[in-house]
Each structure stands twice: as structure tokens, then as C-alpha cells.
Short mmCIF file of C-alpha atoms and ligand atoms in Angstrom, two decimals:
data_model
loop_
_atom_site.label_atom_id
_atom_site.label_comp_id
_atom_site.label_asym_id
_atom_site.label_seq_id
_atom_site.Cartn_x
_atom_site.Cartn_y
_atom_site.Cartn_z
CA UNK A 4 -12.10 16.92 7.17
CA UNK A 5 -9.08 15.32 5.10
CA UNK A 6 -9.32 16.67 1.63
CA UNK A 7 -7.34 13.01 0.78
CA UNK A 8 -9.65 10.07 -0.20
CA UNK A 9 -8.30 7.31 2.33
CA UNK A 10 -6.84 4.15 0.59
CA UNK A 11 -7.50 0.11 2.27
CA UNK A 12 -5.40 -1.63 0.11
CA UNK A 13 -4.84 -5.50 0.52
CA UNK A 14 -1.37 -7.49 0.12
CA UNK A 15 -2.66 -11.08 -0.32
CA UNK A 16 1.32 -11.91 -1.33
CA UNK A 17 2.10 -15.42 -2.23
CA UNK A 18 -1.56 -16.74 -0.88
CA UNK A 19 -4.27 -18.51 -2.27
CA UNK A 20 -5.15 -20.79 -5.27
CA UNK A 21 -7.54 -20.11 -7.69
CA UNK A 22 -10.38 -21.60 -6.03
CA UNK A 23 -9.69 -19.85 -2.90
CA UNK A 24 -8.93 -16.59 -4.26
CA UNK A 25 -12.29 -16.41 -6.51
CA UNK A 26 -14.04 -17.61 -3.49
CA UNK A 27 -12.68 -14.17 -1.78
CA UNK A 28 -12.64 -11.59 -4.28
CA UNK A 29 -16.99 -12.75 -4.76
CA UNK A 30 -17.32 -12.34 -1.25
CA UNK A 31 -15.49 -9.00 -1.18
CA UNK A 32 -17.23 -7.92 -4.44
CA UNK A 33 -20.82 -8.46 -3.00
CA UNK A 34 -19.71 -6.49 0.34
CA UNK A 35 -19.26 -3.90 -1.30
CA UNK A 36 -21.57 -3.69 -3.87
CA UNK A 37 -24.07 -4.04 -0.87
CA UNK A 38 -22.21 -1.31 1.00
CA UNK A 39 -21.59 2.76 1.28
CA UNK A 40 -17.75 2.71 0.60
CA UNK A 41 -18.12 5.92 -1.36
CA UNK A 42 -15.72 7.83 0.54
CA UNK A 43 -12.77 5.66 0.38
CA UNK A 44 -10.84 3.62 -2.57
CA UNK A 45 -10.59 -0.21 -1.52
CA UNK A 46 -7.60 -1.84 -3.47
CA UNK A 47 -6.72 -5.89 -3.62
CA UNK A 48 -2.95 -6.89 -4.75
CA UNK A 49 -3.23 -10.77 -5.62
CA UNK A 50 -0.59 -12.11 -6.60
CA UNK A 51 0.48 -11.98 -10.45
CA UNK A 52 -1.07 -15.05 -11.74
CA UNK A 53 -4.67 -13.76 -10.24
CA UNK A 54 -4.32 -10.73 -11.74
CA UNK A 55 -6.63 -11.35 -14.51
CA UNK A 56 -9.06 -13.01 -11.58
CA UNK A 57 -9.27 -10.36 -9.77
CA UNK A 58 -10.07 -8.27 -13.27
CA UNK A 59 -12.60 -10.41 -14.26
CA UNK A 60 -14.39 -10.92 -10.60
CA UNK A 61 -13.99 -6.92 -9.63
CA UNK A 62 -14.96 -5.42 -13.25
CA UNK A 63 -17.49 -2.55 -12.56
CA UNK A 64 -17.45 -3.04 -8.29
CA UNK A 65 -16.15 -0.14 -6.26
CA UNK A 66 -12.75 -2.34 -5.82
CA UNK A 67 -9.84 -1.85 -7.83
CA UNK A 68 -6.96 -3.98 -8.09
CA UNK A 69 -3.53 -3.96 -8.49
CA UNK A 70 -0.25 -5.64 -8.38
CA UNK A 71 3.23 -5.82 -5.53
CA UNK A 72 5.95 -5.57 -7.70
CA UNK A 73 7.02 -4.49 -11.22
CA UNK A 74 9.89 -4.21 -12.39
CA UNK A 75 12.72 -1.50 -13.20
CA UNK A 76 12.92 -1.87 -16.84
CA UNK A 77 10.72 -0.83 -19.20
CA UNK A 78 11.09 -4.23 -21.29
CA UNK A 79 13.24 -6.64 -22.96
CA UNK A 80 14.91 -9.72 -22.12
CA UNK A 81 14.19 -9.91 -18.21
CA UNK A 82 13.21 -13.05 -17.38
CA UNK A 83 10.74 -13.81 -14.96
CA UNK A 84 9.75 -9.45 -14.59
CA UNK A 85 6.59 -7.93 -15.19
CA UNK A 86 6.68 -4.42 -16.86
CA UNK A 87 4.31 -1.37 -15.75
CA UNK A 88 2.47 -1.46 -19.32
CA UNK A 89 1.92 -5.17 -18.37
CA UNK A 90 0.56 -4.18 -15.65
CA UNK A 91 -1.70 -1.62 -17.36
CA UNK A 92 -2.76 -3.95 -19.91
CA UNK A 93 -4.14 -5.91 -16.43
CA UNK A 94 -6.34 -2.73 -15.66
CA UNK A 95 -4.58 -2.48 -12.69
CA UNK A 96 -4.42 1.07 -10.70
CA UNK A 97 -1.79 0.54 -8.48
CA UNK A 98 1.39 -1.52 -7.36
CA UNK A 99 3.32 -1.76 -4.75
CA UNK A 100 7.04 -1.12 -4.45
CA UNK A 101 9.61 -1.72 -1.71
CA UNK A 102 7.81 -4.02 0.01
CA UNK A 103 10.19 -4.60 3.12
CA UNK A 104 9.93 -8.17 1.63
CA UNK A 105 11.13 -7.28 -0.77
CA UNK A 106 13.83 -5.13 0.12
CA UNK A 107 15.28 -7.71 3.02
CA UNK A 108 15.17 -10.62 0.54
CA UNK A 109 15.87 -9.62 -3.07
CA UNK A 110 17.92 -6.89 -2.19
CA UNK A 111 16.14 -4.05 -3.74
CA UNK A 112 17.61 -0.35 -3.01
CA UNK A 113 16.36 2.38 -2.51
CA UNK A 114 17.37 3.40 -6.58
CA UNK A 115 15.50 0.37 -7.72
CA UNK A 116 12.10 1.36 -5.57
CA UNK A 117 12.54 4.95 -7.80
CA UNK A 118 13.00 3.19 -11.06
CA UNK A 119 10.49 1.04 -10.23
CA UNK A 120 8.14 3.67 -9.06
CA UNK A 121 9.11 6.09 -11.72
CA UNK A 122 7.89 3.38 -14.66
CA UNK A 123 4.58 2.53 -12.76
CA UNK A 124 3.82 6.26 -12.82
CA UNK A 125 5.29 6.57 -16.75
CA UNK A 126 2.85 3.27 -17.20
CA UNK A 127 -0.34 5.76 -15.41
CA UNK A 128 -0.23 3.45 -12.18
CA UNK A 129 0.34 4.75 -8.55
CA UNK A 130 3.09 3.74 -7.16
CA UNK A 131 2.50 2.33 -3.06
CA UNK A 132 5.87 3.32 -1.96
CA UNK A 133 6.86 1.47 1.24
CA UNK A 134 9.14 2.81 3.97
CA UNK A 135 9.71 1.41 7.32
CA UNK A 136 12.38 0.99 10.03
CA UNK A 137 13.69 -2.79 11.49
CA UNK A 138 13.16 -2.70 15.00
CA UNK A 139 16.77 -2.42 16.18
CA UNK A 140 16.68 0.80 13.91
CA UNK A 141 13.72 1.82 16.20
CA UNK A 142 15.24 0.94 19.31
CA UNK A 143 18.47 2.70 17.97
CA UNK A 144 16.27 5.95 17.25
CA UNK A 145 16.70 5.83 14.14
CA UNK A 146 13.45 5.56 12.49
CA UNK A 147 13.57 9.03 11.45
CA UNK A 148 17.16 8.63 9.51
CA UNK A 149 15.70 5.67 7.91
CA UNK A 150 12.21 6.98 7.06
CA UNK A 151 14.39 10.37 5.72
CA UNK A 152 16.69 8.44 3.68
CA UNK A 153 13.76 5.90 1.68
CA UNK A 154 11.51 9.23 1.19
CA UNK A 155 14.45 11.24 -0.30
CA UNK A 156 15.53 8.57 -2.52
CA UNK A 157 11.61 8.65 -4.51
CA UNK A 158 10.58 12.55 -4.07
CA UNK A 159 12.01 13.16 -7.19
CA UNK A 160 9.24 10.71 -8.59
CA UNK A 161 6.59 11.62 -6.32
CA UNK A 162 6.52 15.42 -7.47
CA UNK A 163 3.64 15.01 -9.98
CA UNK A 164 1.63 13.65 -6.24
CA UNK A 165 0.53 10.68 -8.00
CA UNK A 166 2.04 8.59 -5.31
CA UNK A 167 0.88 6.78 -1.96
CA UNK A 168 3.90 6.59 0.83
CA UNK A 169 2.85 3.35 3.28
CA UNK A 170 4.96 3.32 6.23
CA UNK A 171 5.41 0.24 7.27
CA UNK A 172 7.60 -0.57 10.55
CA UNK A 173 9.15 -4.00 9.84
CA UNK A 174 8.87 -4.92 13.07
CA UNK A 175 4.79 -4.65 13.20
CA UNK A 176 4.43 -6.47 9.79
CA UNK A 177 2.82 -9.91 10.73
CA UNK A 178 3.52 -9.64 14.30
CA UNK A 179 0.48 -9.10 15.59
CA UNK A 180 1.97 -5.64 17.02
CA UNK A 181 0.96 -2.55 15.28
CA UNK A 182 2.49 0.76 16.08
CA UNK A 183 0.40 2.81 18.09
CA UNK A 184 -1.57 5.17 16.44
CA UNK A 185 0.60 7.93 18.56
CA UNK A 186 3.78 5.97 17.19
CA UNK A 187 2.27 6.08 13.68
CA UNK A 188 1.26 9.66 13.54
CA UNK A 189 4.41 10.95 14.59
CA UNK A 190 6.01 9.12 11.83
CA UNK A 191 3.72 10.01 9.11
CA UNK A 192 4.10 13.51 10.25
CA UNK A 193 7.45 13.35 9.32
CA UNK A 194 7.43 11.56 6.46
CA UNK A 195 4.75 14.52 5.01
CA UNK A 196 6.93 17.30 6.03
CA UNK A 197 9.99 15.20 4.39
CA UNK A 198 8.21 15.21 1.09
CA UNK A 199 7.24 19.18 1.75
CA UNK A 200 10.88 19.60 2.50
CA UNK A 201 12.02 18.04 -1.20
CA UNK A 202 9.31 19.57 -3.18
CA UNK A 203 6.61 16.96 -3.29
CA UNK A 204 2.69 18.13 -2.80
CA UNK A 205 2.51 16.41 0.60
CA UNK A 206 -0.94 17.80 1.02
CA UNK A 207 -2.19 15.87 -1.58
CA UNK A 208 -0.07 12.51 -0.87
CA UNK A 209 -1.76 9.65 0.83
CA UNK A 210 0.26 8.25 3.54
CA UNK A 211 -0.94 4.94 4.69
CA UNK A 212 0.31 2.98 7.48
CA UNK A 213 0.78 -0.84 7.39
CA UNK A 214 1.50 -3.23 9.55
CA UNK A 215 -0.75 -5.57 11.62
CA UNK A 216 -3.57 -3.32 10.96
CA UNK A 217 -6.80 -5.47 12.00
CA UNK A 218 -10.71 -4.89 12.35
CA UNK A 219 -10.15 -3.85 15.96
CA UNK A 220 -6.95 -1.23 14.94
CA UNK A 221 -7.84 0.51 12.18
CA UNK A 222 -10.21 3.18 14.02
CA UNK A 223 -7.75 5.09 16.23
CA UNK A 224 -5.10 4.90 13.62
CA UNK A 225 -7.61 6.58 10.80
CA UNK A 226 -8.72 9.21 12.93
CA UNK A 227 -4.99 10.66 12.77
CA UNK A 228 -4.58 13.25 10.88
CA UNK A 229 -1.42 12.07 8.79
CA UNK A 230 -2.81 8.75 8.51
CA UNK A 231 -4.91 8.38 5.04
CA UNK A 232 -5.61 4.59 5.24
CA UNK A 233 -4.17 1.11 5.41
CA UNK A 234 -2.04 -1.77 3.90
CA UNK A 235 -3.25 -4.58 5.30
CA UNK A 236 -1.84 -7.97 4.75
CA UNK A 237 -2.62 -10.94 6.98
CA UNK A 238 -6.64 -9.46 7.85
CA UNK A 239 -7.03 -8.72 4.23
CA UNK A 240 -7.17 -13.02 3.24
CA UNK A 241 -10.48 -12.50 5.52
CA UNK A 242 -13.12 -11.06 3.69
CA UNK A 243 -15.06 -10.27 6.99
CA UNK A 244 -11.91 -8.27 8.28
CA UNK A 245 -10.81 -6.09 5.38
CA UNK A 246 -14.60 -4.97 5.22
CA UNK A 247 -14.13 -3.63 8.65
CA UNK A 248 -11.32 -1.98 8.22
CA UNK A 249 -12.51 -0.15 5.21
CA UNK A 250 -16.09 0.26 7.20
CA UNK A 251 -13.48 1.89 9.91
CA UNK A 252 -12.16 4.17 7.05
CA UNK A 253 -15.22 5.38 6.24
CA UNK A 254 -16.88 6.36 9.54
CA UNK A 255 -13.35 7.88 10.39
CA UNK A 256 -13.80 11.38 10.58
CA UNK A 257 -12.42 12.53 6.88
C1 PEP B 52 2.19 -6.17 4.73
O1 PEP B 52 2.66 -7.23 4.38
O2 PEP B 52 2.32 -5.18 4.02
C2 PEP B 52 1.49 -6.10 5.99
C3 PEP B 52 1.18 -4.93 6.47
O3 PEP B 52 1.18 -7.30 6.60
P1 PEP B 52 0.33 -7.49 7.96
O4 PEP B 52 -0.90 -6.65 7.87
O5 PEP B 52 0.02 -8.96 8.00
O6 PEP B 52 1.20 -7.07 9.08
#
């Protein structure tokens, strides 16, 4: 039994319009108002301007939302940034940070995933810190260098535990490939022992694993024992498939 409550979160990124997106957060809602999701926490990340959408559609359903970026500074003249209390003020309960999109095309370090992890949790948000290894890093075997370097960069943040880790290999996001559930454990296993290592309360940190995590994946990856959910991007713009998966969460044995 894992004493963590697993986490499905969604990354819809830069997807949808407003007619589209309302279409799938109803559908989602009435899944799982019609459901048992009890034993897990489902999470949607829309994109900033659907924020307030996704407030309005989910208020008072088992889903909570959040956002996939803030910024590093608490405020001030930052153009185009969204703070943590902005995001607060959204109702949202979580955010992601270091997307490897994010990292790979705006540049964002390993300090800047802190800062910005360090205000979300300042702000009351949980930080969804992601980690991964490129594939050439993989084949170099050097996913564990890079997975040690990203998680010893935020454990300073992550000591209060109010933090989710999601490894996510760069080379399974959108691919189609995901790591097998072997592959996945193994890393997870080290990224909890990494946090143990720096002082963190890895017991009580959910580690999630993303990367093409689908209706027909999720199982054998949940029943791992480092593996405390999901960040699911392309299955989650289907409101059929990002039921199952959090269906799969919840039969998992936890
Ligand atoms: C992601 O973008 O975080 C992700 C995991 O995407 P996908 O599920 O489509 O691989």
C-alpha cells in the first residue's frame, strides 16, 4: 500500500480554443463526478488564458487545476510573466516547472526551476518539478548524472515535501515511446534516494513519470513502487484517455 496519494496530472500546453477546451473540461468534469476517483488527485494544466475556464467549469468537481509555468520573480515590471500569487488568485494547486520544453527552448536552468519552484511553494502551490535525460544522455549512461544534477539543484526547496518530482525522459515525450516501467522504476528509485541523500522527505514526495503515458501504459507503470502517478500530455486532450489512466491509478494497487 503506498502511503502517497497518486497524482494524473494533464499538460494540455499550447492546445485548444475556448470552445474546444470547455467542451473538454465538461466532459472530464461529468466523468468524474460520475466516478470513484477518491483515491487519487486528477490535475488539468490549460494553458494561461483558460485558466479562469478551467476554474469556472471544475469549481466543486474532484479535479483541480493548475498552471505550466510561473515565473522567477515575485513581481514587478516583467513583461509577459505570471507570478505564483497570480496564480493563487486563479485557485490553482499546482504548476509545473522545468518542463523539458521549456528548458530546451527558453533556456531555463536548473537555478531558475528553484526560483521558480521556491515562489510557487512561498505562493502555497506545489511545484511539478520536471527532470529528464535527452536520449544521447541515455545512450551515453548518463541519465543518472543528469537526473542527480536537476534533483540537487531544487532539494533545497523541496525540504518542506510539498513538492511532486515528474521524471520525464525527453526522448519518450510525444514519441509514442514510453520508458518501460522497469526503465522508469529504476530511475525513480534513484531520484527518491537522491532527495533522501540531500535531506528531502522522499517518503512523502510524489514522483510521477511522464512521457507518452497512454490508456494502455499507465497500469504496469503505477503498480511500481516509486512510481506515484502520471503527467500526461498528448492522451490528456482526450477526455476518454485521461479517464483511463486515472481509472488505471486507482485500481493500481496503492
Ligand atoms: C509532457 O509534455 O509532459 C508529456 C509527457 O507529453 P506526452 O504525454 O505527449 O509524451
Amino acid at each position: 500500500m503506498k502511503e502517497r496519494t497518486p497524482l494524473v496530472a494533464g499538460n494540455w500546453k499550447m492546445l485548444g480554443d475556448a470552445a474546444s477546451n470547455t467542451a473538454l473540461l465538461d466532459r472530464m468534469r461529468s466523468a468524474f463526478d460520475g466516478g470513484n476517483f477518491a483515491r487519487i488527485q486528477a490535475l488539468i494544466c490549460p494553458p494561461f488564458p483558460y485558466l479562469a475556464l478551467a476554474a469556472d467549469r471544475l469549481r466543486s468537481s474532484p479535479v483541480v487545476w493548475g498552471a505550466q509555468d510561473v515565473s522567477d520573480q515575485a513581481e514587478g515590471a516583467f513583461t509577459g510573466e505570471v507570478s505564483a500569487n497570480m496564480l493563487r488568485d486563479l485557485g490553482c494547486t499546482h504548476a509545473i516547472v522545468g518542463h523539458s520544453e521549456r528548458r530546451g527552448m527558453h533556456g531555463e536552468t536548473d537555478t531558475v526551476v528553484a526560483s521558480k519552484a521556491h515562489r510557487l511553494i512561498a505562493a502555497g502551490i506545489c511545484p511539478i518539478i520536471c527532470v529528464g535525460e535527452s536520449l544521447a544522455q541515455r545512450q551515453s549512461h548518463l541519465t543518472e548524472a543528469v537526473l542527480a544534477h536537476q534533483i540537487d539543484a531544487v532539494v533545497g526547496v523541496v525540504k518542506g515535501g510539498a513538492a511532486v518530482i515528474a521524471y520525464e525522459p525527453i526522448w519518450a515525450i510525444g514519441s509514442g515511446r514510453a520508458a518501460t516501467p522497469e526503465m522508469a522504476q529504476a530511475a525513480h528509485a534513484f531520484i527518491r534516494a537522491r532527495l533522501q541523500a540531500g535531506g528531502a522527505p522522499a517518503d512523502q514526495i510524489r514522483v510521477i513519470y511522464g512521457g507518452s503515458v497512454g490508456a494502455a501504459s499507465a497500469s504496469a507503470l503505477f503498480v511500481q513502487p516509486d512510481i506515484d502517478g502520471a503527467l500526461v500530455g498528448g492522451a490528456s486532450r482526450n477526455a476518454d484517455d485521461f479517464v483511463a489512466i486515472c481509472e488505471s491509478a486507482t485500481q493500481a494497487k496503492f
